[in-house]
Coordinates of C-alpha atoms in Angstrom, one line a residue:
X1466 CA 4.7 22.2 -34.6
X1467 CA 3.9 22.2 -31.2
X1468 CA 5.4 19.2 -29.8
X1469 CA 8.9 20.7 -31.1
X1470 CA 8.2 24.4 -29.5
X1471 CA 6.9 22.4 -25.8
X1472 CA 10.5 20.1 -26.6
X1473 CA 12.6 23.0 -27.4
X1474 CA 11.4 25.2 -24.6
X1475 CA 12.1 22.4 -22.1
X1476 CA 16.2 22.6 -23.1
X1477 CA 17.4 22.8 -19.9
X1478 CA 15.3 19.6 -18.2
X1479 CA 16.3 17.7 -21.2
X1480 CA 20.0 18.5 -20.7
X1481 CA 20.0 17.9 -16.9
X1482 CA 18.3 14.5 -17.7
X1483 CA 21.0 13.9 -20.5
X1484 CA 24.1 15.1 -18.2
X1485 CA 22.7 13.1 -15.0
X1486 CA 25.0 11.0 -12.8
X1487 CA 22.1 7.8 -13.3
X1488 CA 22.1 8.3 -17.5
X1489 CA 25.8 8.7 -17.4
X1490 CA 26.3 5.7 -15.4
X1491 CA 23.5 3.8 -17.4
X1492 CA 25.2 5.0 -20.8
X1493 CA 29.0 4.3 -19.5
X1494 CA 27.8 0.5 -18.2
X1495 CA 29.3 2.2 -14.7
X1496 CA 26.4 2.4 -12.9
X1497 CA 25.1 0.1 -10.0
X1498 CA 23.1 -3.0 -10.4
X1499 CA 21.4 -2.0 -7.3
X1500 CA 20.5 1.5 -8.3
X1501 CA 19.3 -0.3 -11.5
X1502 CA 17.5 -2.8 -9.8
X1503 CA 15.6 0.1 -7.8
X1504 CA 15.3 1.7 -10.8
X1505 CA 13.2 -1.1 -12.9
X1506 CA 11.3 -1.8 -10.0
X1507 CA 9.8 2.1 -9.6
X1508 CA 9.9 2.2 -13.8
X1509 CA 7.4 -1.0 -13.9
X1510 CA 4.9 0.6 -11.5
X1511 CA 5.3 3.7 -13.3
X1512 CA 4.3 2.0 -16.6
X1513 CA 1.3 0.1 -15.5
X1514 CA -0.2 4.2 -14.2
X1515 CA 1.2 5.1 -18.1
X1516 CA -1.0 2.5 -19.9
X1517 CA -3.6 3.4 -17.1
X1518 CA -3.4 7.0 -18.3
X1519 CA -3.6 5.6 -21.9
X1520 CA -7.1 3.9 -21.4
X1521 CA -8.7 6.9 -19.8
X1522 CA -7.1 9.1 -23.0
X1523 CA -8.7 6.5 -25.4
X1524 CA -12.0 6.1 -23.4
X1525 CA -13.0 9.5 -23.9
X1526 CA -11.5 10.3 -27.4
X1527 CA -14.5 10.6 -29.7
X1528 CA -12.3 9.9 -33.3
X1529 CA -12.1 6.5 -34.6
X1530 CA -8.7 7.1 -36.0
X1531 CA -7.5 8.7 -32.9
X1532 CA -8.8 5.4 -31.0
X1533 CA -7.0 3.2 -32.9
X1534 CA -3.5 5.5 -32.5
X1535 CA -4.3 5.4 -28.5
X1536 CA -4.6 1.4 -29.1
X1537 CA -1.2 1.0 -30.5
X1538 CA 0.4 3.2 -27.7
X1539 CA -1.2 0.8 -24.8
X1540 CA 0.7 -1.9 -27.3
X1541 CA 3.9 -0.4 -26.8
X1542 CA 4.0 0.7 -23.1
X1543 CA 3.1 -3.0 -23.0
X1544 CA 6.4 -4.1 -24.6
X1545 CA 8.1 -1.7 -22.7
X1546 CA 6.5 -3.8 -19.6
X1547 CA 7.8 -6.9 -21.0
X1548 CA 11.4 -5.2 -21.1
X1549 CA 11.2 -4.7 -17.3
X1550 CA 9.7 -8.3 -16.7
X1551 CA 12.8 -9.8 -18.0
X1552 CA 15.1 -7.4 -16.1
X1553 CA 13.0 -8.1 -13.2
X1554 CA 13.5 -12.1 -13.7
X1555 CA 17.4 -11.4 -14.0
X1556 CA 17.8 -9.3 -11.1
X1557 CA 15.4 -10.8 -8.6
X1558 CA 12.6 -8.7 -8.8
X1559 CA 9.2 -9.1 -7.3
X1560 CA 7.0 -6.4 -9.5
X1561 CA 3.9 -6.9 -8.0
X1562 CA 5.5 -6.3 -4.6
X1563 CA 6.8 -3.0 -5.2
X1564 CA 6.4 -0.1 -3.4
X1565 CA 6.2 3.1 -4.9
X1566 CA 8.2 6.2 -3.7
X1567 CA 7.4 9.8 -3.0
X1568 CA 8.7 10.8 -6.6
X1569 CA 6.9 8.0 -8.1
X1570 CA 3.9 8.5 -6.8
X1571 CA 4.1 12.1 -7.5
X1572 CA 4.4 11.5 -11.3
X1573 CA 1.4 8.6 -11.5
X1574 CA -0.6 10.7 -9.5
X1575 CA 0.0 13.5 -12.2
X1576 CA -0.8 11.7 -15.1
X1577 CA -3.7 9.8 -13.5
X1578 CA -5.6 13.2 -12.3
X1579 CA -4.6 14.6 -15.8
X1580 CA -6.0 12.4 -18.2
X1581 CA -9.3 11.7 -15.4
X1582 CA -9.8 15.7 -15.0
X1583 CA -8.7 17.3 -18.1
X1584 CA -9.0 16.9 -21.6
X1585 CA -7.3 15.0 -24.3
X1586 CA -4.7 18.1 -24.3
X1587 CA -2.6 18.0 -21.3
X1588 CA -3.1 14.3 -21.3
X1589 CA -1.2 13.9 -24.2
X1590 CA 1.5 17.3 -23.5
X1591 CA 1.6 15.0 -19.9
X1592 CA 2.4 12.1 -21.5
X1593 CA 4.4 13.2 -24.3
X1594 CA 7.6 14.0 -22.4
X1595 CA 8.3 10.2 -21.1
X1596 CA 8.2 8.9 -24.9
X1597 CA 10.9 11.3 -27.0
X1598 CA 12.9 11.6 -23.8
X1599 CA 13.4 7.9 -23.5
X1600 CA 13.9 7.8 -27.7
X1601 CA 16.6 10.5 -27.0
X1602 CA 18.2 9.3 -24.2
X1603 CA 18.3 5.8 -26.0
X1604 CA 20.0 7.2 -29.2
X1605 CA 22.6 9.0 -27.3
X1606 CA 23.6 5.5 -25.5
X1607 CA 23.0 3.9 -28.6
X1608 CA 26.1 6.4 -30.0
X1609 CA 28.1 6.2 -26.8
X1610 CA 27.9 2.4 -26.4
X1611 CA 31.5 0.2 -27.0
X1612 CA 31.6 -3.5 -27.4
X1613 CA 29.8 -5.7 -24.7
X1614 CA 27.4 -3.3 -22.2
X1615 CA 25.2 -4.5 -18.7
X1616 CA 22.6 -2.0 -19.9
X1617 CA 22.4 -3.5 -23.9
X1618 CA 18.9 -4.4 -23.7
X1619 CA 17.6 -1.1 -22.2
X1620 CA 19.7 0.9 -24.7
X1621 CA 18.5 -1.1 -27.9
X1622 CA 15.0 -1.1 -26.9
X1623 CA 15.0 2.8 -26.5
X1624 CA 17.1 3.7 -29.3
X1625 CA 15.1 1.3 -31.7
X1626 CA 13.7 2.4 -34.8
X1627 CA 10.2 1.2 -33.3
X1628 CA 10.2 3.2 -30.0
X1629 CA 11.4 6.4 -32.1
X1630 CA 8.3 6.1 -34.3
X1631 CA 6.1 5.2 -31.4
X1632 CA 7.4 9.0 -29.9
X1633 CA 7.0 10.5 -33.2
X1634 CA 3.5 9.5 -33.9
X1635 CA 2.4 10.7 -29.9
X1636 CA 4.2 13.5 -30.8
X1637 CA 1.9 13.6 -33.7
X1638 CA -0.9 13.4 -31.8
X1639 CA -0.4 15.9 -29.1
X1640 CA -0.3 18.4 -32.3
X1641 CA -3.3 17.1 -33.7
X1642 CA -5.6 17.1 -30.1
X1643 CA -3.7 19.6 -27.8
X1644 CA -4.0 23.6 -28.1
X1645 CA -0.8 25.9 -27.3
X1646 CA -2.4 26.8 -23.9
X1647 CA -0.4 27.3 -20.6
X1648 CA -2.1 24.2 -19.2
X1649 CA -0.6 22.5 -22.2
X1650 CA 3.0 23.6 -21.7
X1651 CA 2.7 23.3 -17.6
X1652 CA 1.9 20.0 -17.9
X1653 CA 4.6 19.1 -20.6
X1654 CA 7.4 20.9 -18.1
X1655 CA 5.6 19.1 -15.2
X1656 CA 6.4 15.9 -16.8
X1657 CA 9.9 16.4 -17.6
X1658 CA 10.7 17.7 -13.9
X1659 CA 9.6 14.0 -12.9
X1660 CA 11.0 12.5 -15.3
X1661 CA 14.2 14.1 -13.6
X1662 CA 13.4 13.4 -10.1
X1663 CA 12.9 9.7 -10.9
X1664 CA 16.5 9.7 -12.2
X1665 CA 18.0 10.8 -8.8
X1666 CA 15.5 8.4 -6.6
X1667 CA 17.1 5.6 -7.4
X1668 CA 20.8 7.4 -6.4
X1669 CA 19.3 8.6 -3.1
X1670 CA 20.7 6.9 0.4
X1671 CA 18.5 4.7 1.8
X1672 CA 16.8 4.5 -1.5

């Protein structure tokens, strides 16, 4: 399956995102409220490109069926949104007043200019990487968690039965749509490396 050889050959990125001082923090309930705070803040903006990126994807799919899977991903980067709304209302948030950063922008800009310039392919290899990294990353917090935890709601949502299927049927997808083509697996890496980036932003002074 392809989604497994562009997950596989990706090792390392998935290890430095697993082994980073923000996820260990986030897993060990250690890690700032303020880098948190920054953190939902750039994550919200980032989700609104994500469904964005989803619309275009669905827009120009020509397959009924494949419509209707496109449909229920906007569904759950919507949820996701909702998770971030009611972070934002306990930590004082203004989403519709943020402004994005360099690392941010980088990776909306990506996945904007990929699913507006390319085909359904890379779109999906580009937009792959955010969902099973997030269903990882959740599951391993899910098995680290003890007792009460600051970060219980972002862990449950992401190790969720729900959020693992949602990865696992765009995982699905990208092996139905997407050839084994270097554009393919540059865009999959691509994804991952901001994925990694957007980990250290919110640890960055003056961030």
């Amino acid at each position: 399956m392809l989604h497994a050889i562009l997950w596989q050959e990706n090792a390392d990125i998935v290890h430095a995102c697993r082994h980073h001082p923000f996820v260990r923090g986030l897993f060990a309930g250690t890690l700032a409220i303020e880098a948190f705070r920054r953190y939902v803040g750039q994550d919200a903006f980032f989700l609104r490109a994500f469904v964005q990126a989803y619309a275009v994807a669905l827009a120009r799919c020509e397959s009924l069926a494949h419509v209707r899977q496109l449909y229920s991903f906007v569904g759950g980067a919507l949820e996701e949104l909702k998770l971030h709304a009611a972070y934002a209302a306990d930590l004082g948030i203004e989403l519709d007043e943020v402004s994005p950063w360099p690392s941010t922008l980088a990776y909306t800009d990506f996945l904007r200019r990929t699913a507006w310039h390319t085909d359904l392919g890379p779109t999906l290899a580009a937009m792959t990487p955010c969902m099973r990294l997030y269903a990882y990353l959740g599951q391993a917090g899910a098995a680290q968690r003890r007792g009460a935890h600051p970060f219980a709601r972002w862990i449950d949502t992401y190790s969720s039965r729900e959020f693992d299927l949602l990865a696992r049927q765009v995982e699905t997808l990208l092996d139905a749509l997407a050839a084994d083509t270097p554009a393919v697996h540059d865009a999959y890496r691509y994804s991952l490396q901001c994925e990694l980036q957007f980990f250290s932003a919110p640890l960055e002074p003056g961030a």
